[in-house]
Amino acid sequence: MRTLITGGVKSGKSSYALELAGKEFRTFNFLATAEAFDPEMKEKIRLHKLERPERYITVEEPIDIDLAVRESQILDCIPMWLNNLYYRERQAEWPAILGRLVGKLPRDIVIVTNETGMGTIPLDPVSRRYHMDLGSVNKILARECDRVILMVAGIPFAVKGSLP
């Protein structure tokens, strides 16, 4: 089943994705988009790796997620992927990459994203554009997924489809 998990920062999205995939997938693939740009991010990545069972085959791909996507996979996470495009000043490429991803979206995938529409409007133009783009990406992915789950304080809520 195609599942999109969204929610605020530190709402339990990644942990829930691992739990859900562990119940629903026979094989385990993990597509990680984060890059260690600074010591804080390096530590966050290290801690996320510790959460993953050894049976997961992890592929790290910060940009070309459409080329790295596999069946029975967790894709974690869309905001970091978009951030990577912005960081490299390649943000204009997101529609094409996302289009290719959607065109080959596996039957069984759990995609992790952040819900940005519940916060304040950023002050600077680049951050506003990023939030607008992430909102657009989320809408496209939600339309393509069978199930959308919103995480609030570690509690999953079914937005589309039903909880497993």
Coordinates of N, CA, C and O in Angstrom, one line a residue:
M1 N 0.8 -1.2 0.0 CA 0.0 0.0 0.0 C 0.9 1.2 0.0 O 1.9 1.3 0.7
R2 N 0.5 2.2 -0.8 CA 1.2 3.5 -0.8 C 0.7 4.4 0.4 O -0.4 4.7 0.4
T3 N 1.7 4.7 1.2 CA 1.3 5.5 2.4 C 2.2 6.7 2.5 O 3.4 6.7 2.4
L4 N 1.5 7.9 2.8 CA 2.2 9.1 3.1 C 2.0 9.4 4.6 O 0.9 9.5 5.0
I5 N 3.1 9.6 5.3 CA 3.0 10.0 6.7 C 3.5 11.5 6.8 O 4.6 11.8 6.4
T6 N 2.7 12.3 7.3 CA 3.0 13.7 7.5 C 2.8 14.1 8.9 O 2.2 13.4 9.7
G7 N 3.2 15.3 9.3 CA 3.1 15.8 10.6 C 4.2 16.8 10.9 O 5.0 17.1 10.0
G8 N 4.2 17.3 12.1 CA 5.2 18.3 12.5 C 6.5 17.7 12.8 O 6.7 16.5 12.8
V9 N 7.5 18.6 12.9 CA 8.9 18.1 13.3 C 8.8 17.4 14.6 O 8.2 17.8 15.6
K10 N 9.5 16.2 14.7 CA 9.6 15.4 15.9 C 8.2 14.9 16.4 O 8.0 14.7 17.6
S11 N 7.3 14.7 15.5 CA 6.0 14.2 15.8 C 5.9 12.7 15.8 O 4.8 12.1 16.1
G12 N 7.0 12.0 15.5 CA 7.0 10.5 15.5 C 6.8 9.9 14.1 O 6.6 8.7 14.0
K13 N 7.0 10.7 13.1 CA 6.8 10.2 11.7 C 7.7 9.0 11.3 O 7.3 8.0 10.8
S14 N 9.0 9.2 11.5 CA 10.0 8.2 11.1 C 9.8 6.9 11.9 O 9.9 5.8 11.3
S15 N 9.6 7.1 13.2 CA 9.4 5.9 14.0 C 8.2 5.1 13.6 O 8.2 3.9 13.5
Y16 N 7.1 5.8 13.3 CA 5.9 5.2 12.9 C 6.1 4.5 11.5 O 5.6 3.4 11.2
A17 N 6.8 5.2 10.6 CA 7.1 4.6 9.3 C 7.8 3.2 9.4 O 7.5 2.3 8.8
L18 N 8.8 3.2 10.3 CA 9.5 1.9 10.6 C 8.6 0.9 11.1 O 8.6 -0.3 10.7
E19 N 7.8 1.2 12.1 CA 6.8 0.3 12.7 C 5.8 -0.2 11.6 O 5.6 -1.4 11.5
L20 N 5.3 0.7 10.8 CA 4.4 0.3 9.8 C 5.0 -0.6 8.7 O 4.4 -1.6 8.4
A21 N 6.2 -0.2 8.2 CA 6.9 -1.0 7.2 C 7.2 -2.4 7.8 O 7.1 -3.4 7.1
G22 N 7.6 -2.5 9.1 CA 7.9 -3.8 9.7 C 6.7 -4.7 9.7 O 6.9 -5.9 9.6
K23 N 5.5 -4.2 9.7 CA 4.3 -5.0 9.7 C 3.9 -5.4 8.3 O 3.3 -6.4 8.1
E24 N 4.1 -4.5 7.4 CA 3.5 -4.6 6.0 C 4.5 -5.1 5.0 O 4.0 -5.6 3.9
F25 N 5.8 -5.0 5.1 CA 6.7 -5.4 4.1 C 7.4 -6.7 4.4 O 7.8 -6.9 5.6
R26 N 7.6 -7.5 3.4 CA 8.4 -8.7 3.6 C 9.9 -8.4 3.4 O 10.7 -9.0 4.1
T27 N 10.2 -7.6 2.5 CA 11.6 -7.1 2.3 C 11.7 -5.7 2.8 O 10.6 -5.0 2.8
F28 N 12.9 -5.2 3.0 CA 13.0 -3.9 3.7 C 14.0 -3.1 3.0 O 15.2 -3.5 2.9
N29 N 13.6 -2.0 2.4 CA 14.5 -1.0 1.8 C 14.2 0.3 2.4 O 13.1 0.7 2.8
F30 N 15.3 1.1 2.5 CA 15.2 2.4 3.2 C 15.9 3.4 2.3 O 17.1 3.2 2.0
L31 N 15.2 4.4 1.8 CA 15.8 5.5 1.0 C 16.0 6.7 1.9 O 15.0 7.4 2.2
A32 N 17.2 7.1 2.2 CA 17.5 8.2 3.1 C 17.9 9.4 2.2 O 18.8 9.3 1.4
T33 N 17.3 10.6 2.5 CA 17.7 11.7 1.7 C 18.5 12.7 2.4 O 19.1 13.7 1.8
A34 N 18.7 12.5 3.7 CA 19.5 13.5 4.5 C 21.0 13.5 4.2 O 21.5 12.4 3.9
E35 N 21.6 14.6 4.3 CA 23.0 14.8 4.2 C 23.5 15.5 5.5 O 22.9 16.4 6.0
A36 N 24.7 15.1 5.9 CA 25.3 15.7 7.1 C 26.1 17.0 6.7 O 27.3 17.0 6.5
F37 N 25.3 18.1 6.7 CA 25.9 19.4 6.4 C 26.6 20.0 7.5 O 27.4 20.9 7.4
D38 N 26.3 19.6 8.7 CA 26.9 20.2 9.9 C 26.9 19.1 11.1 O 26.2 18.1 10.9
P39 N 27.5 19.4 12.2 CA 27.6 18.4 13.3 C 26.2 18.0 13.8 O 26.0 16.8 14.1
E40 N 25.3 18.9 13.9 CA 24.0 18.6 14.4 C 23.3 17.6 13.5 O 22.7 16.6 14.0
M41 N 23.3 17.8 12.2 CA 22.7 16.9 11.2 C 23.4 15.6 11.2 O 22.7 14.5 11.1
K42 N 24.7 15.6 11.4 CA 25.5 14.3 11.4 C 25.0 13.4 12.6 O 24.8 12.2 12.4
E43 N 24.7 14.1 13.7 CA 24.3 13.3 14.9 C 22.8 12.8 14.7 O 22.5 11.7 15.1
K44 N 22.0 13.7 14.1 CA 20.6 13.3 13.8 C 20.6 12.0 12.9 O 19.8 11.1 13.1
I45 N 21.4 12.0 11.9 CA 21.5 10.9 11.0 C 22.0 9.7 11.7 O 21.4 8.6 11.5
R46 N 23.0 9.8 12.5 CA 23.5 8.7 13.3 C 22.4 8.1 14.2 O 22.2 6.8 14.2
L47 N 21.6 8.9 14.8 CA 20.5 8.4 15.7 C 19.4 7.7 14.9 O 18.9 6.7 15.3
H48 N 19.1 8.3 13.7 CA 18.1 7.6 12.9 C 18.6 6.3 12.4 O 17.8 5.3 12.3
K49 N 19.9 6.1 12.1 CA 20.4 4.8 11.7 C 20.3 3.8 12.8 O 20.0 2.6 12.5
L50 N 20.5 4.2 14.0 CA 20.3 3.3 15.1 C 18.9 2.8 15.3 O 18.7 1.7 15.8
E51 N 17.9 3.6 14.9 CA 16.5 3.1 15.0 C 16.2 2.0 14.0 O 15.3 1.3 14.2
R52 N 16.9 2.0 12.9 CA 16.6 1.0 11.8 C 17.1 -0.4 12.1 O 18.3 -0.5 12.4
P53 N 16.3 -1.3 11.9 CA 16.7 -2.7 12.1 C 17.8 -3.0 11.0 O 17.8 -2.5 9.9
E54 N 18.7 -4.0 11.3 CA 19.8 -4.3 10.4 C 19.2 -4.9 9.1 O 19.9 -4.9 8.1
R55 N 18.0 -5.5 9.1 CA 17.5 -6.1 7.9 C 17.2 -5.1 6.8 O 16.9 -5.5 5.7
Y56 N 17.2 -3.8 7.1 CA 16.9 -2.8 6.1 C 18.1 -2.6 5.2 O 19.2 -2.5 5.7
I57 N 17.9 -2.5 3.9 CA 18.9 -2.2 3.0 C 18.8 -0.7 2.8 O 17.7 -0.2 2.2
T58 N 19.8 0.1 3.2 CA 19.7 1.5 3.1 C 20.4 2.1 1.9 O 21.6 1.7 1.7
V59 N 19.8 2.9 1.2 CA 20.4 3.7 0.1 C 20.3 5.1 0.4 O 19.2 5.6 0.8
E60 N 21.4 5.9 0.4 CA 21.4 7.3 0.6 C 21.4 8.0 -0.7 O 22.4 7.8 -1.5
E61 N 20.4 8.8 -1.0 CA 20.3 9.5 -2.2 C 19.6 10.9 -1.9 O 18.4 11.0 -1.7
P62 N 20.4 12.0 -2.0 CA 19.9 13.3 -1.6 C 19.1 14.0 -2.7 O 18.3 14.9 -2.4
I63 N 19.3 13.6 -3.9 CA 18.7 14.3 -5.1 C 17.8 13.5 -5.9 O 16.6 13.7 -6.1
D64 N 18.4 12.4 -6.5 CA 17.7 11.6 -7.6 C 16.9 10.5 -6.9 O 17.1 9.3 -7.2
I65 N 15.9 10.9 -6.2 CA 15.1 9.9 -5.5 C 14.3 9.0 -6.5 O 14.0 7.9 -6.2
D66 N 14.0 9.5 -7.6 CA 13.3 8.8 -8.6 C 14.1 7.6 -9.2 O 13.6 6.6 -9.6
L67 N 15.4 7.7 -9.1 CA 16.3 6.7 -9.6 C 16.6 5.6 -8.5 O 16.9 4.5 -8.8
A68 N 16.4 6.0 -7.2 CA 16.7 5.1 -6.1 C 15.5 4.4 -5.5 O 15.7 3.6 -4.6
V69 N 14.3 4.8 -5.9 CA 13.1 4.2 -5.3 C 13.0 2.7 -5.6 O 13.3 2.3 -6.7
R70 N 12.5 1.9 -4.6 CA 12.4 0.5 -4.8 C 11.0 0.1 -4.2 O 10.5 0.8 -3.4
E71 N 10.7 -1.1 -4.5 CA 9.5 -1.7 -3.9 C 9.7 -2.0 -2.4 O 10.9 -2.2 -2.0
S72 N 8.7 -2.0 -1.6 CA 8.8 -2.2 -0.2 C 9.8 -1.3 0.5 O 10.8 -1.8 1.1
Q73 N 9.6 -0.1 0.4 CA 10.6 0.9 0.8 C 10.0 2.0 1.7 O 8.8 2.4 1.5
I74 N 10.8 2.5 2.6 CA 10.5 3.8 3.3 C 11.4 4.9 2.6 O 12.5 4.7 2.3
L75 N 10.7 6.0 2.2 CA 11.4 7.1 1.7 C 11.4 8.2 2.7 O 10.3 8.8 3.0
D76 N 12.5 8.5 3.3 CA 12.6 9.4 4.5 C 13.7 10.4 4.3 O 14.9 10.0 4.3
C77 N 13.5 11.6 4.0 CA 12.2 12.3 4.0 C 12.1 13.3 2.9 O 13.2 13.8 2.4
I78 N 10.9 13.7 2.5 CA 10.7 14.6 1.4 C 11.2 16.0 1.7 O 11.8 16.6 0.8
P79 N 11.0 16.5 2.9 CA 11.5 17.9 3.2 C 13.0 18.0 3.0 O 13.6 19.0 2.6
M80 N 13.8 17.0 3.4 CA 15.2 17.0 3.3 C 15.6 16.9 1.8 O 16.6 17.6 1.4
W81 N 14.9 16.1 1.0 CA 15.2 16.1 -0.4 C 15.0 17.4 -1.0 O 15.9 17.9 -1.8
L82 N 13.9 18.1 -0.7 CA 13.6 19.4 -1.3 C 14.7 20.4 -0.7 O 15.2 21.3 -1.5
N83 N 15.0 20.3 0.5 CA 16.1 21.1 1.1 C 17.4 21.0 0.3 O 18.1 22.0 0.0
N84 N 17.7 19.7 0.0 CA 19.0 19.5 -0.8 C 18.9 20.2 -2.1 O 20.0 20.7 -2.6
L85 N 17.8 20.1 -2.8 CA 17.7 20.8 -4.1 C 17.9 22.3 -3.9 O 18.6 23.0 -4.7
Y86 N 17.3 22.9 -2.9 CA 17.4 24.3 -2.6 C 18.9 24.6 -2.3 O 19.4 25.6 -2.7
Y87 N 19.5 23.8 -1.4 CA 20.9 24.0 -1.0 C 21.8 24.1 -2.2 O 22.8 24.9 -2.3
R88 N 21.6 23.2 -3.2 CA 22.4 23.2 -4.4 C 21.9 24.1 -5.5 O 22.4 24.1 -6.6
E89 N 20.9 24.9 -5.2 CA 20.3 25.9 -6.1 C 19.7 25.1 -7.3 O 19.8 25.6 -8.5
R90 N 19.1 24.0 -7.1 CA 18.5 23.2 -8.1 C 17.0 23.0 -7.9 O 16.4 22.1 -8.4
Q91 N 16.4 24.0 -7.1 CA 15.0 23.8 -6.8 C 14.0 23.8 -7.9 O 12.9 23.2 -7.8
A92 N 14.4 24.3 -9.1 CA 13.5 24.3 -10.2 C 13.4 22.8 -10.8 O 12.5 22.6 -11.6
E93 N 14.2 21.9 -10.3 CA 14.2 20.5 -10.8 C 13.1 19.7 -10.1 O 12.9 18.5 -10.5
W94 N 12.6 20.2 -8.9 CA 11.7 19.3 -8.2 C 10.5 18.7 -8.9 O 10.2 17.6 -8.8
P95 N 9.8 19.6 -9.8 CA 8.7 19.0 -10.5 C 9.0 17.8 -11.4 O 8.3 16.8 -11.5
A96 N 10.2 17.9 -12.1 CA 10.6 16.8 -13.0 C 10.9 15.6 -12.2 O 10.5 14.5 -12.6
I97 N 11.7 15.7 -11.2 CA 12.1 14.6 -10.4 C 10.9 13.9 -9.7 O 10.7 12.7 -9.8
L98 N 10.0 14.8 -9.2 CA 8.8 14.2 -8.5 C 7.9 13.5 -9.6 O 7.3 12.5 -9.3
G99 N 7.8 14.1 -10.7 CA 7.0 13.5 -11.8 C 7.5 12.1 -12.2 O 6.7 11.2 -12.4
R100 N 8.8 12.0 -12.3 CA 9.4 10.7 -12.6 C 9.2 9.7 -11.4 O 8.9 8.5 -11.6
L101 N 9.3 10.2 -10.2 CA 9.1 9.4 -9.0 C 7.6 8.9 -9.0 O 7.4 7.7 -8.9
V102 N 6.7 9.8 -9.2 CA 5.2 9.4 -9.2 C 5.0 8.4 -10.3 O 4.2 7.4 -10.2
G103 N 5.6 8.6 -11.5 CA 5.5 7.7 -12.6 C 5.9 6.2 -12.3 O 5.4 5.3 -13.0
K104 N 6.8 6.0 -11.4 CA 7.3 4.7 -11.0 C 7.1 4.4 -9.6 O 7.8 3.5 -9.0
L105 N 6.1 5.0 -8.9 CA 5.9 4.8 -7.5 C 5.5 3.4 -7.2 O 4.6 2.8 -7.8
P106 N 6.3 2.7 -6.3 CA 6.0 1.3 -6.1 C 4.6 1.1 -5.4 O 4.1 2.0 -4.8
R107 N 4.1 -0.1 -5.5 CA 2.8 -0.4 -4.9 C 2.9 -0.4 -3.4 O 2.0 0.0 -2.7
D108 N 4.1 -0.7 -2.8 CA 4.3 -0.7 -1.4 C 5.4 0.2 -1.0 O 6.6 -0.1 -1.3
I109 N 5.1 1.4 -0.5 CA 6.0 2.4 -0.1 C 5.4 3.2 1.1 O 4.2 3.4 1.1
V110 N 6.3 3.6 1.9 CA 5.9 4.6 3.0 C 6.8 5.8 2.8 O 8.0 5.7 2.8
I111 N 6.2 6.9 2.6 CA 6.8 8.2 2.4 C 6.7 9.1 3.6 O 5.5 9.3 4.0
V112 N 7.7 9.7 4.0 CA 7.7 10.6 5.2 C 7.9 12.0 4.7 O 8.8 12.3 4.0
T113 N 7.0 12.9 5.2 CA 7.1 14.3 4.9 C 6.8 15.1 6.1 O 6.5 14.6 7.2
N114 N 6.9 16.4 6.0 CA 6.5 17.3 7.1 C 5.3 18.2 6.6 O 5.2 18.6 5.5
E115 N 4.4 18.4 7.5 CA 3.3 19.3 7.3 C 3.7 20.7 7.6 O 4.0 21.1 8.7
T116 N 3.7 21.6 6.6 CA 4.2 22.9 6.8 C 3.1 23.9 6.8 O 3.3 25.1 7.2
G117 N 1.9 23.5 6.5 CA 0.8 24.5 6.5 C 0.1 24.8 7.8 O -0.9 25.5 7.9
M118 N 0.7 24.4 8.9 CA 0.2 24.7 10.2 C 1.0 25.7 11.0 O 0.7 26.0 12.2
G119 N 2.0 26.3 10.4 CA 2.9 27.2 11.2 C 2.7 28.6 10.7 O 1.8 28.9 10.0
T120 N 3.7 29.4 11.0 CA 3.7 30.8 10.6 C 4.2 30.9 9.2 O 4.9 30.0 8.7
I121 N 4.0 32.0 8.6 CA 4.5 32.3 7.2 C 5.9 32.8 7.4 O 6.1 33.8 8.2
P122 N 6.9 32.2 6.8 CA 8.3 32.6 7.0 C 8.5 34.1 6.5 O 7.8 34.5 5.6
L123 N 9.5 34.7 7.1 CA 9.8 36.1 6.8 C 10.5 36.3 5.4 O 10.2 37.3 4.7
D124 N 11.4 35.4 5.1 CA 12.2 35.6 3.9 C 11.6 34.9 2.7 O 10.9 33.9 2.8
P125 N 11.9 35.4 1.5 CA 11.3 34.9 0.3 C 11.7 33.4 0.0 O 10.9 32.7 -0.5
V126 N 12.9 33.1 0.2 CA 13.4 31.7 -0.1 C 12.6 30.7 0.8 O 12.2 29.7 0.3
S127 N 12.5 31.0 2.1 CA 11.8 30.1 3.0 C 10.3 30.0 2.6 O 9.7 28.9 2.7
R128 N 9.7 31.1 2.2 CA 8.3 31.1 1.8 C 8.2 30.2 0.6 O 7.2 29.4 0.5
R129 N 9.1 30.4 -0.4 CA 9.0 29.5 -1.6 C 9.2 28.1 -1.3 O 8.5 27.2 -1.8
Y130 N 10.1 27.8 -0.4 CA 10.4 26.4 0.0 C 9.1 25.8 0.6 O 8.7 24.7 0.3
H131 N 8.4 26.5 1.5 CA 7.2 26.1 2.1 C 6.1 25.9 1.1 O 5.3 24.9 1.2
M132 N 6.0 26.8 0.1 CA 5.0 26.6 -0.9 C 5.3 25.4 -1.8 O 4.4 24.6 -2.1
D133 N 6.6 25.2 -2.1 CA 6.9 24.0 -2.9 C 6.7 22.7 -2.1 O 6.1 21.8 -2.7
L134 N 7.0 22.7 -0.9 CA 6.8 21.5 -0.1 C 5.3 21.2 0.0 O 4.9 20.0 -0.1
G135 N 4.5 22.2 0.2 CA 3.0 22.0 0.2 C 2.6 21.4 -1.1 O 1.7 20.5 -1.1
S136 N 3.1 21.9 -2.2 CA 2.7 21.4 -3.5 C 3.2 19.9 -3.7 O 2.4 19.1 -4.2
V137 N 4.4 19.6 -3.3 CA 4.9 18.2 -3.3 C 4.0 17.3 -2.5 O 3.5 16.2 -2.9
N138 N 3.6 17.8 -1.3 CA 2.8 17.0 -0.4 C 1.4 16.7 -1.0 O 0.9 15.6 -0.9
K139 N 0.8 17.7 -1.7 CA -0.5 17.5 -2.3 C -0.4 16.4 -3.4 O -1.3 15.6 -3.5
I140 N 0.7 16.5 -4.2 CA 0.8 15.5 -5.3 C 1.0 14.1 -4.7 O 0.3 13.2 -5.2
L141 N 1.8 14.0 -3.7 CA 2.1 12.7 -3.1 C 0.8 12.1 -2.4 O 0.5 11.0 -2.5
A142 N 0.1 13.0 -1.7 CA -1.2 12.6 -1.1 C -2.2 12.1 -2.1 O -2.9 11.1 -1.8
R143 N -2.2 12.7 -3.2 CA -3.2 12.3 -4.3 C -2.8 10.9 -4.8 O -3.7 10.1 -5.1
E144 N -1.5 10.6 -4.9 CA -1.0 9.3 -5.4 C -1.0 8.2 -4.4 O -0.9 7.0 -4.8
C145 N -1.2 8.5 -3.1 CA -1.1 7.5 -2.1 C -2.5 7.0 -1.7 O -3.5 7.7 -1.8
D146 N -2.5 5.7 -1.3 CA -3.8 5.1 -0.9 C -4.2 5.6 0.5 O -5.4 5.6 0.9
R147 N -3.2 5.9 1.3 CA -3.4 6.2 2.7 C -2.5 7.4 3.1 O -1.4 7.5 2.7
V148 N -3.1 8.3 3.8 CA -2.3 9.5 4.4 C -2.6 9.5 5.9 O -3.7 9.5 6.3
I149 N -1.5 9.5 6.6 CA -1.5 9.5 8.1 C -0.9 10.8 8.6 O 0.2 11.1 8.2
L150 N -1.6 11.4 9.5 CA -1.1 12.6 10.2 C -0.6 12.2 11.6 O -1.4 11.7 12.3
M151 N 0.6 12.5 11.9 CA 1.2 12.2 13.2 C 1.0 13.5 14.1 O 1.5 14.6 13.6
V152 N 0.4 13.4 15.2 CA 0.3 14.4 16.2 C 0.8 13.9 17.6 O 0.2 13.0 18.1
A153 N 1.9 14.4 18.1 CA 2.4 14.0 19.4 C 2.6 12.5 19.5 O 2.3 11.9 20.5
G154 N 3.1 11.9 18.4 CA 3.3 10.4 18.4 C 2.0 9.6 18.2 O 2.1 8.4 18.2
I155 N 0.9 10.2 17.9 CA -0.3 9.5 17.7 C -0.7 9.6 16.2 O -0.8 10.7 15.7
P156 N -0.9 8.5 15.5 CA -1.3 8.5 14.1 C -2.8 8.7 13.9 O -3.7 8.2 14.7
F157 N -3.2 9.6 13.0 CA -4.6 9.8 12.6 C -4.7 9.6 11.1 O -3.9 10.1 10.3
A158 N -5.7 8.9 10.7 CA -6.0 8.6 9.3 C -6.6 9.8 8.7 O -7.7 10.3 9.2
V159 N -6.0 10.4 7.7 CA -6.6 11.5 6.9 C -7.2 11.0 5.6 O -8.2 11.4 5.2
K160 N -6.6 10.0 5.0 CA -7.1 9.3 3.8 C -6.9 7.8 4.0 O -5.8 7.4 4.4
G161 N -7.9 7.0 3.7 CA -7.8 5.6 4.0 C -8.0 5.3 5.5 O -8.5 6.2 6.2
S162 N -7.5 4.2 6.0 CA -7.6 3.9 7.4 C -6.3 3.4 8.0 O -5.4 3.0 7.2
L163 N -6.2 3.5 9.3 CA -5.0 3.0 9.9 C -4.9 1.5 9.8 O -6.0 0.8 9.8
P164 N -3.7 1.0 9.8 CA -3.6 -0.5 9.7 C -4.0 -1.1 11.0 O -4.0 -0.6 12.1

